[in-house]
Amino acid sequence: SAVISQKPSRDICQRGTSLTIQCQVDSQVTMMFWYRQQPGQSLTLIATANQGSEATYESGFVIDKFPISRPNLTFSTLTVSNMSPEDSSIYLCSVGDRGGYYGYTFGSGTRLTVV
Amino acid sequence: RKEVEQDPGPFNVPEGATVAFNCTYSNSASQSFFWYRQDCRKEPKLLMSVYSSGNEDGRFTAQLNRASQYISLLIRDSKLSDSATYLCVVIPSRDDKIIFGKGTRLHILP
C-alpha cells in the first residue's frame, strides 16, 4: 500500500492566521482526499484533490476557507484559512490503494489547535 | 436511514472473549466494504477488506450480508491490544466517496 508523509503532525495557531498542511505520497495517485476528524467523531470528507483540475468540495466546505493545491500526482496541500477555534481538529489526507479497490491509506494526521 | 450505521459502544469485553460488531448500510448497490481500526490519536488503518464470501485473518473474521445490507467483524480470543475504535467503511462504487461509520469503541479488560 502507499506510504504517505503528512506534515506538520501538530500545530497551535492564533485565530485569524492560516496553516498549510502537506501530504507527500510515495507513488503516483489520481485522487487524494482531505478529511477532518473532530474529537470523538468519525471522519468528514472536506474535498477531493485531482491533479490538473480544481478540487471538488463537499457540502459545508468552500475553497476560500480550505484552498487545496495538487501540483503533481504525488503531492497535495490543504490550507486552513482565517482560522477560528472551531477549526481545531485533526486533518488527514488519504489515497486509494490501486484506485481504492484495496482500501485507502491515511496520512498520520495534523492535530490543529486554534487559540 | 443513515448511509452507514454502527453501534458506538463502548463494548467492554474481558480479555480472551469473542466480540462481534455489525454495521448496516443503506445503499444496496454498494460495492466495496472495509473495516478500519483507529487507535487513540492515530490515523485509521485498514484492518480487513470484506468480501461476499467472507474472509478471515487470524483471530479476525469479516462477513458481508448483501440481502440484509450489513457487514460484521468478529474478533476471537480478544487481546488487550485490540482496544481501539473500529470503523466500518462502505464505498458505493469505484468513483464514489468513501462513507465512514461513526465507529465502535472496544475496550478489552484485563
Coordinates of N, CA and C in Angstrom, one line a residue:
Chain A
S1 N 0.8 -1.2 0.0 CA 0.0 0.0 0.0 C 0.9 1.3 0.0
A2 N 0.3 2.4 -0.4 CA 1.0 3.6 -0.5 C 1.5 4.1 0.9
V3 N 2.5 4.8 0.9 CA 3.0 5.4 2.1 C 2.9 6.9 2.0
I4 N 2.3 7.5 3.0 CA 2.0 9.0 3.0 C 2.8 9.7 4.1
S5 N 3.5 10.7 3.8 CA 4.1 11.6 4.7 C 3.3 12.9 4.9
Q6 N 2.8 13.1 6.1 CA 2.0 14.3 6.3 C 2.7 15.2 7.3
K7 N 2.7 16.5 7.0 CA 3.3 17.5 7.9 C 2.5 18.7 8.0
P8 N 2.5 19.5 9.0 CA 3.1 19.1 10.3 C 2.2 18.1 11.1
S9 N 2.7 17.5 12.1 CA 1.9 16.5 12.8 C 1.0 17.2 13.8
R10 N 1.4 18.4 14.2 CA 0.5 19.2 15.1 C 1.0 20.6 15.0
D11 N 0.0 21.5 15.4 CA 0.4 22.9 15.5 C -0.7 23.6 16.3
I12 N -0.2 24.7 16.9 CA -1.1 25.6 17.7 C -1.0 26.9 17.0
C13 N -2.1 27.4 16.6 CA -2.2 28.6 15.8 C -3.1 29.7 16.4
Q14 N -2.7 30.9 16.1 CA -3.6 32.0 16.5 C -4.8 32.2 15.6
R15 N -5.9 32.6 16.2 CA -7.0 32.8 15.3 C -6.7 33.9 14.3
G16 N -7.3 33.7 13.1 CA -7.1 34.7 12.1 C -6.0 34.4 11.1
T17 N -5.1 33.4 11.6 CA -4.0 33.0 10.7 C -4.3 31.8 9.9
S18 N -3.4 31.4 9.0 CA -3.6 30.2 8.2 C -2.5 29.2 8.4
L19 N -2.9 28.0 8.1 CA -1.9 26.9 8.2 C -2.0 26.0 7.0
T20 N -0.9 25.7 6.4 CA -0.9 24.8 5.3 C -0.3 23.4 5.7
I21 N -1.1 22.4 5.3 CA -0.8 21.0 5.6 C -0.3 20.3 4.3
Q22 N 0.7 19.6 4.4 CA 1.3 18.9 3.2 C 1.2 17.4 3.3
C23 N 0.9 16.8 2.2 CA 0.9 15.3 2.1 C 1.7 14.9 0.9
Q24 N 2.7 14.1 1.1 CA 3.6 13.5 0.1 C 3.4 12.0 0.0
V25 N 3.1 11.5 -1.2 CA 2.8 10.1 -1.3 C 4.0 9.5 -2.1
D26 N 4.3 8.2 -1.8 CA 5.5 7.6 -2.4 C 5.2 7.0 -3.7
S27 N 4.0 7.2 -4.3 CA 3.6 6.7 -5.6 C 2.6 7.7 -6.2
Q28 N 2.4 7.6 -7.5 CA 1.5 8.5 -8.2 C 0.1 8.0 -8.0
V29 N -0.8 8.9 -7.6 CA -2.2 8.6 -7.4 C -3.0 9.6 -8.1
T30 N -4.1 9.2 -8.6 CA -5.0 10.1 -9.3 C -5.7 11.1 -8.3
M31 N -6.3 10.5 -7.3 CA -7.1 11.3 -6.4 C -6.5 11.3 -5.0
M32 N -6.5 12.4 -4.3 CA -6.1 12.5 -2.9 C -7.3 13.1 -2.2
F33 N -7.5 12.7 -1.0 CA -8.7 13.1 -0.3 C -8.2 13.8 1.0
W34 N -9.0 14.9 1.4 CA -8.7 15.5 2.7 C -9.9 15.4 3.6
Y35 N -9.6 15.0 4.8 CA -10.7 14.8 5.8 C -10.4 15.6 7.1
R36 N -11.5 15.8 7.8 CA -11.4 16.4 9.1 C -12.0 15.4 10.1
Q37 N -11.4 15.3 11.2 CA -12.0 14.5 12.3 C -12.0 15.3 13.6
Q38 N -13.1 15.6 14.1 CA -13.3 16.3 15.3 C -13.3 15.3 16.5
P39 N -13.0 15.8 17.7 CA -12.8 14.9 18.8 C -14.0 14.0 19.0
G40 N -13.8 12.7 19.1 CA -14.9 11.7 19.3 C -15.8 11.5 18.1
Q41 N -15.4 12.0 17.0 CA -16.3 11.9 15.8 C -15.6 11.1 14.7
S42 N -16.4 10.7 13.7 CA -15.8 10.0 12.6 C -15.2 11.0 11.6
L43 N -14.7 10.5 10.5 CA -14.1 11.4 9.5 C -15.1 12.0 8.6
T44 N -14.9 13.3 8.3 CA -15.7 14.0 7.4 C -14.9 14.5 6.2
L45 N -15.3 14.1 5.0 CA -14.6 14.5 3.8 C -14.7 16.0 3.5
I46 N -13.6 16.6 3.4 CA -13.6 18.1 3.0 C -13.6 18.2 1.5
A47 N -12.7 17.6 0.9 CA -12.6 17.7 -0.6 C -11.8 16.6 -1.2
T48 N -11.9 16.5 -2.5 CA -11.1 15.5 -3.3 C -10.2 16.4 -4.2
A49 N -9.0 16.1 -4.2 CA -8.0 16.8 -4.9 C -7.5 16.0 -6.1
N50 N -7.8 16.5 -7.3 CA -7.4 15.9 -8.5 C -6.3 16.7 -9.2
Q51 N -5.3 16.0 -9.7 CA -4.2 16.7 -10.3 C -4.6 17.4 -11.6
G52 N -4.4 18.6 -11.8 CA -4.7 19.3 -13.0 C -6.1 19.9 -13.1
S53 N -6.8 19.8 -12.0 CA -8.1 20.4 -12.0 C -8.5 21.0 -10.6
E54 N -9.5 21.7 -10.5 CA -9.9 22.2 -9.2 C -10.4 21.1 -8.3
A55 N -10.1 21.3 -7.1 CA -10.6 20.3 -6.1 C -12.1 20.3 -6.0
T56 N -12.7 19.2 -5.7 CA -14.1 19.1 -5.5 C -14.5 19.1 -4.0
Y57 N -15.2 20.1 -3.6 CA -15.5 20.3 -2.2 C -16.9 19.7 -1.8
E58 N -16.9 19.2 -0.6 CA -18.2 18.6 -0.1 C -19.0 19.8 0.5
S59 N -20.3 19.4 0.7 CA -21.2 20.4 1.2 C -20.7 20.9 2.6
G60 N -20.7 22.2 2.8 CA -20.2 22.8 4.0 C -18.8 23.2 4.0
F61 N -18.1 22.9 2.9 CA -16.7 23.3 2.8 C -16.5 24.1 1.5
V62 N -15.8 25.2 1.6 CA -15.6 26.1 0.5 C -14.1 26.3 0.2
I63 N -13.8 26.7 -1.0 CA -12.4 26.8 -1.4 C -11.8 28.0 -0.7
D64 N -12.5 29.1 -0.5 CA -11.9 30.2 0.2 C -11.4 29.9 1.6
K65 N -12.0 29.0 2.3 CA -11.7 28.6 3.6 C -10.6 27.5 3.6
F66 N -10.8 26.6 2.6 CA -9.9 25.4 2.6 C -9.3 25.2 1.2
P67 N -8.4 26.2 0.8 CA -7.8 26.1 -0.6 C -6.9 24.8 -0.6
I68 N -6.9 24.2 -1.7 CA -6.2 22.9 -1.9 C -5.3 23.1 -3.2
S69 N -4.1 22.6 -3.1 CA -3.2 22.6 -4.3 C -2.9 21.1 -4.6
R70 N -2.7 20.8 -5.9 CA -2.4 19.5 -6.3 C -1.5 19.6 -7.5
P71 N -0.2 20.0 -7.2 CA 0.7 20.3 -8.4 C 1.1 19.1 -9.2
N72 N 1.1 17.9 -8.6 CA 1.5 16.7 -9.3 C 0.8 15.5 -8.7
L73 N 1.2 14.3 -9.2 CA 0.4 13.1 -8.8 C 0.9 12.5 -7.4
T74 N 1.9 13.2 -6.8 CA 2.4 12.6 -5.5 C 2.3 13.6 -4.3
F75 N 1.7 14.8 -4.6 CA 1.7 15.8 -3.5 C 0.5 16.6 -3.5
S76 N 0.1 17.1 -2.3 CA -1.1 18.0 -2.2 C -0.9 18.8 -0.9
T77 N -1.5 19.9 -0.9 CA -1.6 20.7 0.3 C -3.0 21.2 0.6
L78 N -3.3 21.3 1.8 CA -4.6 21.8 2.3 C -4.3 23.0 3.2
T79 N -4.9 24.2 2.9 CA -4.7 25.3 3.8 C -6.0 25.6 4.6
V80 N -5.8 25.8 5.8 CA -7.0 26.2 6.7 C -6.8 27.7 6.9
S81 N -7.7 28.4 6.3 CA -7.5 29.9 6.3 C -8.3 30.6 7.3
N82 N -7.8 31.8 7.7 CA -8.5 32.6 8.7 C -9.1 31.8 9.8
M83 N -8.3 31.1 10.5 CA -8.7 30.1 11.5 C -9.4 30.7 12.7
S84 N -10.4 29.9 13.1 CA -11.1 30.2 14.4 C -11.0 28.9 15.3
P85 N -11.3 29.1 16.5 CA -11.3 27.9 17.4 C -12.1 26.7 16.9
E86 N -13.1 27.0 16.1 CA -14.0 25.9 15.6 C -13.2 25.0 14.6
D87 N -12.1 25.5 14.1 CA -11.3 24.7 13.1 C -10.4 23.8 13.8
S88 N -10.3 23.8 15.2 CA -9.5 22.9 15.9 C -10.0 21.5 15.6
S89 N -9.1 20.7 15.1 CA -9.5 19.3 14.7 C -8.3 18.6 14.2
I90 N -8.5 17.3 13.8 CA -7.4 16.6 13.2 C -7.7 16.6 11.7
Y91 N -6.7 16.9 10.9 CA -6.9 16.9 9.4 C -6.0 15.8 8.9
L92 N -6.7 15.0 8.0 CA -6.0 13.8 7.4 C -6.1 13.8 5.9
C93 N -5.0 13.4 5.2 CA -5.1 13.2 3.8 C -5.2 11.6 3.6
S94 N -5.7 11.3 2.4 CA -5.8 9.9 2.1 C -5.7 9.6 0.7
V95 N -5.3 8.4 0.3 CA -5.2 8.0 -1.1 C -5.8 6.6 -1.2
G96 N -6.3 6.3 -2.4 CA -6.8 4.9 -2.6 C -5.7 4.0 -3.0
D97 N -5.7 2.8 -2.5 CA -4.7 1.8 -3.0 C -5.3 1.1 -4.2
R98 N -4.5 1.3 -5.3 CA -5.0 0.8 -6.6 C -6.4 1.2 -6.9
G99 N -6.6 2.5 -6.8 CA -7.9 3.1 -7.1 C -8.9 2.9 -6.0
G100 N -8.5 2.4 -4.9 CA -9.4 2.3 -3.7 C -9.9 0.9 -3.6
Y101 N -9.7 0.0 -4.6 CA -10.2 -1.3 -4.6 C -9.7 -2.1 -3.4
Y102 N -8.5 -1.8 -3.0 CA -7.8 -2.5 -1.8 C -7.9 -1.6 -0.6
G103 N -8.7 -0.6 -0.6 CA -8.8 0.2 0.6 C -8.1 1.5 0.5
Y104 N -8.1 2.3 1.5 CA -7.5 3.6 1.5 C -6.5 3.7 2.6
T105 N -5.4 4.5 2.3 CA -4.3 4.7 3.3 C -4.4 6.1 3.7
F106 N -4.2 6.4 5.0 CA -4.3 7.7 5.5 C -2.9 8.2 6.0
G107 N -2.7 9.5 5.8 CA -1.6 10.2 6.5 C -1.7 10.1 8.0
S108 N -0.7 10.4 8.7 CA -0.7 10.3 10.1 C -1.5 11.4 10.8
G109 N -1.9 12.4 10.0 CA -2.8 13.4 10.6 C -2.1 14.6 11.1
T110 N -2.8 15.8 11.1 CA -2.3 17.0 11.6 C -3.3 17.4 12.7
R111 N -2.8 17.5 13.9 CA -3.6 17.9 15.0 C -3.5 19.4 15.2
L112 N -4.6 20.1 14.9 CA -4.6 21.6 14.9 C -5.4 22.1 16.0
T113 N -4.7 23.0 16.8 CA -5.4 23.7 17.9 C -5.4 25.2 17.6
V114 N -6.5 25.8 17.5 CA -6.6 27.3 17.3 C -6.9 28.0 18.6
V115 N -6.1 29.0 18.9 CA -6.3 29.7 20.2 C -6.6 31.1 20.0
Chain B
R1 N -32.9 6.5 7.0 CA -31.8 5.6 7.4 C -30.5 6.2 7.0
K2 N -29.6 6.2 8.0 CA -28.2 6.7 7.7 C -27.5 5.8 6.7
E3 N -26.6 6.5 6.0 CA -25.8 5.7 5.0 C -25.1 4.5 5.6
V4 N -24.4 4.8 6.7 CA -23.7 3.7 7.4 C -23.9 3.9 8.9
E5 N -24.3 2.8 9.5 CA -24.6 2.9 10.9 C -23.9 1.8 11.7
Q6 N -23.3 2.3 12.8 CA -22.6 1.4 13.7 C -23.1 1.6 15.1
D7 N -23.1 0.6 16.0 CA -23.3 0.8 17.4 C -22.0 1.5 17.9
P8 N -22.2 2.7 18.6 CA -21.0 3.4 19.0 C -20.3 2.7 20.2
G9 N -21.0 1.8 20.9 CA -20.4 1.2 22.1 C -20.3 2.2 23.2
P10 N -19.4 2.1 24.2 CA -18.3 1.2 24.1 C -18.6 -0.2 24.5
F11 N -17.9 -1.1 23.9 CA -18.0 -2.5 24.2 C -16.9 -2.8 25.2
N12 N -17.2 -3.2 26.4 CA -16.2 -3.6 27.4 C -16.2 -5.1 27.5
V13 N -15.1 -5.7 27.1 CA -15.1 -7.1 26.9 C -13.9 -7.7 27.7
P14 N -14.0 -8.8 28.4 CA -12.9 -9.3 29.1 C -11.9 -9.9 28.1
E15 N -10.6 -9.9 28.4 CA -9.6 -10.5 27.6 C -9.9 -11.9 27.4
G16 N -9.7 -12.4 26.1 CA -10.0 -13.8 25.8 C -11.4 -14.0 25.2
A17 N -12.3 -13.1 25.4 CA -13.6 -13.3 24.9 C -13.7 -13.0 23.4
T18 N -14.9 -13.4 22.9 CA -15.2 -13.1 21.5 C -16.1 -12.0 21.4
V19 N -15.9 -11.1 20.5 CA -16.8 -9.9 20.4 C -17.1 -9.7 18.9
A20 N -18.3 -9.3 18.6 CA -18.8 -9.1 17.2 C -19.4 -7.7 17.1
F21 N -19.1 -7.1 16.0 CA -19.7 -5.8 15.6 C -20.5 -5.9 14.3
N22 N -21.5 -5.2 14.2 CA -22.3 -5.1 13.0 C -22.3 -3.7 12.5
C23 N -22.4 -3.6 11.2 CA -22.5 -2.3 10.5 C -23.5 -2.4 9.4
T24 N -24.5 -1.5 9.4 CA -25.5 -1.6 8.3 C -25.3 -0.5 7.4
Y25 N -25.7 -0.7 6.1 CA -25.5 0.3 5.1 C -26.8 0.4 4.3
S26 N -27.1 1.6 3.8 CA -28.4 1.9 3.1 C -28.4 1.7 1.6
N27 N -27.3 1.8 1.0 CA -27.2 1.7 -0.5 C -27.0 0.3 -0.9
S28 N -28.0 -0.3 -1.4 CA -27.9 -1.7 -1.8 C -27.0 -2.0 -2.9
A29 N -26.6 -1.0 -3.6 CA -25.7 -1.2 -4.7 C -24.2 -1.0 -4.3
S30 N -24.0 -0.8 -3.1 CA -22.6 -0.6 -2.6 C -21.7 -1.8 -3.0
Q31 N -20.5 -1.4 -3.3 CA -19.6 -2.4 -3.9 C -18.4 -2.9 -3.1
S32 N -17.9 -2.0 -2.3 CA -16.7 -2.3 -1.5 C -16.9 -2.0 0.0
F33 N -16.3 -2.9 0.8 CA -16.6 -2.7 2.2 C -15.3 -3.0 2.9
F34 N -15.0 -2.3 4.0 CA -13.8 -2.5 4.7 C -14.0 -2.2 6.2
W35 N -13.2 -2.8 7.0 CA -13.1 -2.5 8.4 C -11.8 -1.8 8.7
Y36 N -11.8 -0.7 9.4 CA -10.6 0.0 9.7 C -10.5 0.0 11.3
R37 N -9.3 0.1 11.7 CA -9.1 0.3 13.1 C -8.4 1.6 13.4
Q38 N -8.9 2.3 14.4 CA -8.3 3.6 14.7 C -7.9 3.7 16.2
D39 N -6.7 3.8 16.5 CA -6.2 3.9 17.9 C -6.3 5.4 18.3
C40 N -6.3 5.6 19.6 CA -6.5 7.0 20.0 C -5.4 7.9 19.5
R41 N -5.7 9.0 18.9 CA -4.8 10.0 18.4 C -3.9 9.5 17.3
K42 N -4.5 8.5 16.6 CA -3.8 7.9 15.4 C -4.7 8.0 14.2
E43 N -4.1 7.8 13.0 CA -4.9 7.7 11.8 C -5.6 6.3 11.7
P44 N -6.7 6.3 11.0 CA -7.3 5.0 10.7 C -6.4 4.1 9.9
K45 N -6.4 2.8 10.2 CA -5.6 1.8 9.4 C -6.5 0.7 9.0
L46 N -6.2 0.3 7.8 CA -7.0 -0.8 7.2 C -6.8 -2.1 8.0
L47 N -7.9 -2.7 8.5 CA -7.9 -3.9 9.2 C -8.2 -5.1 8.2
M48 N -9.3 -5.0 7.5 CA -9.7 -6.0 6.6 C -10.6 -5.5 5.5
S49 N -10.4 -6.1 4.3 CA -11.5 -5.9 3.3 C -12.6 -6.9 3.6
V50 N -13.8 -6.7 3.1 CA -14.9 -7.6 3.4 C -15.4 -8.0 2.1
Y51 N -15.4 -9.3 1.8 CA -15.8 -9.9 0.6 C -17.1 -10.7 0.8
S52 N -17.8 -10.9 -0.3 CA -19.1 -11.6 -0.2 C -19.0 -13.0 0.3
S53 N -17.8 -13.6 0.1 CA -17.6 -14.9 0.6 C -17.1 -14.9 2.0
G54 N -16.9 -13.8 2.6 CA -16.3 -13.7 3.9 C -14.8 -13.9 3.9
N55 N -14.1 -13.3 4.8 CA -12.7 -13.6 4.9 C -12.2 -13.6 6.3
E56 N -11.1 -14.3 6.5 CA -10.6 -14.5 7.9 C -9.1 -14.2 7.9
D57 N -8.7 -13.5 8.9 CA -7.3 -13.2 9.1 C -6.9 -13.4 10.5
G58 N -6.4 -14.6 10.8 CA -6.1 -14.9 12.2 C -7.3 -14.9 13.1
R59 N -7.3 -14.0 14.1 CA -8.5 -14.0 15.0 C -9.6 -13.2 14.5
F60 N -9.5 -12.6 13.4 CA -10.5 -11.7 12.8 C -11.2 -12.3 11.6
T61 N -12.6 -12.2 11.7 CA -13.4 -12.7 10.6 C -14.3 -11.6 10.2
A62 N -14.4 -11.3 8.9 CA -15.3 -10.3 8.4 C -16.3 -11.0 7.4
Q63 N -17.5 -10.6 7.5 CA -18.6 -11.1 6.6 C -19.5 -10.0 6.1
L64 N -20.0 -10.3 4.9 CA -20.9 -9.4 4.2 C -22.2 -10.1 4.0
N65 N -23.3 -9.5 4.4 CA -24.6 -10.0 4.1 C -25.4 -9.0 3.2
R66 N -25.3 -9.2 1.9 CA -25.9 -8.3 1.0 C -27.5 -8.2 1.1
A67 N -28.1 -9.3 1.4 CA -29.5 -9.4 1.5 C -30.0 -8.5 2.6
S68 N -29.3 -8.5 3.7 CA -29.7 -7.7 4.9 C -28.9 -6.4 5.0
Q69 N -28.0 -6.2 4.1 CA -27.2 -5.0 4.0 C -26.5 -4.7 5.3
Y70 N -25.7 -5.7 5.7 CA -24.8 -5.4 6.8 C -23.5 -6.1 6.6
I71 N -22.5 -5.6 7.3 CA -21.2 -6.3 7.4 C -20.9 -6.5 8.9
S72 N -20.1 -7.5 9.1 CA -19.8 -7.8 10.5 C -18.3 -8.1 10.7
L73 N -17.9 -7.9 11.9 CA -16.5 -8.2 12.3 C -16.5 -9.0 13.6
L74 N -15.8 -10.1 13.5 CA -15.8 -11.0 14.7 C -14.3 -11.0 15.1
I75 N -14.1 -10.8 16.4 CA -12.7 -10.9 17.0 C -12.8 -12.0 18.0
R76 N -12.0 -13.0 17.8 CA -11.9 -14.2 18.7 C -10.7 -14.0 19.6
D77 N -10.8 -14.6 20.8 CA -9.6 -14.6 21.8 C -9.1 -13.2 21.9
S78 N -9.9 -12.2 22.2 CA -9.5 -10.8 22.2 C -8.3 -10.5 23.1
K79 N -7.5 -9.6 22.7 CA -6.3 -9.2 23.4 C -6.4 -7.8 23.9
L80 N -5.6 -7.4 24.8 CA -5.7 -6.0 25.3 C -5.4 -5.1 24.2
S81 N -4.5 -5.5 23.3 CA -4.1 -4.6 22.2 C -5.2 -4.4 21.1
D82 N -6.3 -5.2 21.3 CA -7.4 -5.0 20.3 C -8.2 -3.8 20.7
S83 N -8.0 -3.2 21.9 CA -8.7 -2.0 22.3 C -8.5 -0.9 21.3
A84 N -9.5 -0.4 20.7 CA -9.5 0.7 19.6 C -10.9 1.0 19.2
T85 N -11.0 1.9 18.3 CA -12.3 2.2 17.6 C -12.2 1.5 16.3
Y86 N -13.3 0.8 16.0 CA -13.4 0.1 14.7 C -14.4 0.8 13.8
L87 N -13.9 1.2 12.6 CA -14.7 2.0 11.7 C -15.1 1.1 10.5
C88 N -16.4 1.2 10.2 CA -17.0 0.5 9.1 C -16.9 1.4 7.9
V89 N -16.4 1.0 6.8 CA -16.3 1.8 5.6 C -17.0 1.2 4.4
V90 N -17.8 2.0 3.7 CA -18.5 1.5 2.6 C -18.2 2.4 1.4
I91 N -18.0 1.8 0.3 CA -17.8 2.6 -1.0 C -18.9 2.2 -2.0
P92 N -19.8 3.1 -2.3 CA -20.9 2.7 -3.2 C -20.5 2.2 -4.5
S93 N -19.4 2.9 -5.1 CA -18.9 2.4 -6.4 C -17.5 2.9 -6.5
R94 N -16.8 2.5 -7.5 CA -15.4 2.9 -7.6 C -15.1 4.4 -7.6
D95 N -16.0 5.1 -8.1 CA -15.8 6.6 -8.2 C -16.5 7.4 -7.1
D96 N -17.1 6.7 -6.2 CA -17.8 7.4 -5.2 C -16.9 7.6 -4.0
K97 N -17.3 8.6 -3.2 CA -16.5 8.9 -2.0 C -16.8 7.8 -1.0
I98 N -15.8 7.7 -0.1 CA -15.9 6.7 1.0 C -16.9 7.2 2.0
I99 N -17.7 6.3 2.5 CA -18.6 6.6 3.6 C -18.1 5.9 4.9
F100 N -17.9 6.6 5.9 CA -17.4 6.1 7.2 C -18.6 6.0 8.2
G101 N -18.6 4.9 8.9 CA -19.4 4.8 10.1 C -18.8 5.6 11.2
K102 N -19.5 5.9 12.2 CA -19.0 6.7 13.3 C -18.1 5.9 14.2
G103 N -18.0 4.6 14.0 CA -17.0 3.8 14.8 C -17.6 3.2 16.0
T104 N -17.1 2.0 16.3 CA -17.5 1.3 17.6 C -16.2 1.2 18.4
R105 N -16.4 1.7 19.7 CA -15.2 1.7 20.6 C -15.2 0.4 21.3
L106 N -14.1 -0.2 21.3 CA -13.9 -1.5 22.0 C -12.8 -1.4 23.1
H107 N -13.2 -1.8 24.3 CA -12.2 -1.8 25.4 C -12.1 -3.2 25.9
I108 N -10.9 -3.8 25.8 CA -10.6 -5.1 26.3 C -10.1 -5.0 27.7
L109 N -10.8 -5.7 28.6 CA -10.5 -5.5 30.0 C -9.6 -6.7 30.5
P110 N -8.6 -6.4 31.3 CA -7.7 -7.4 31.8 C -8.3 -8.4 32.8

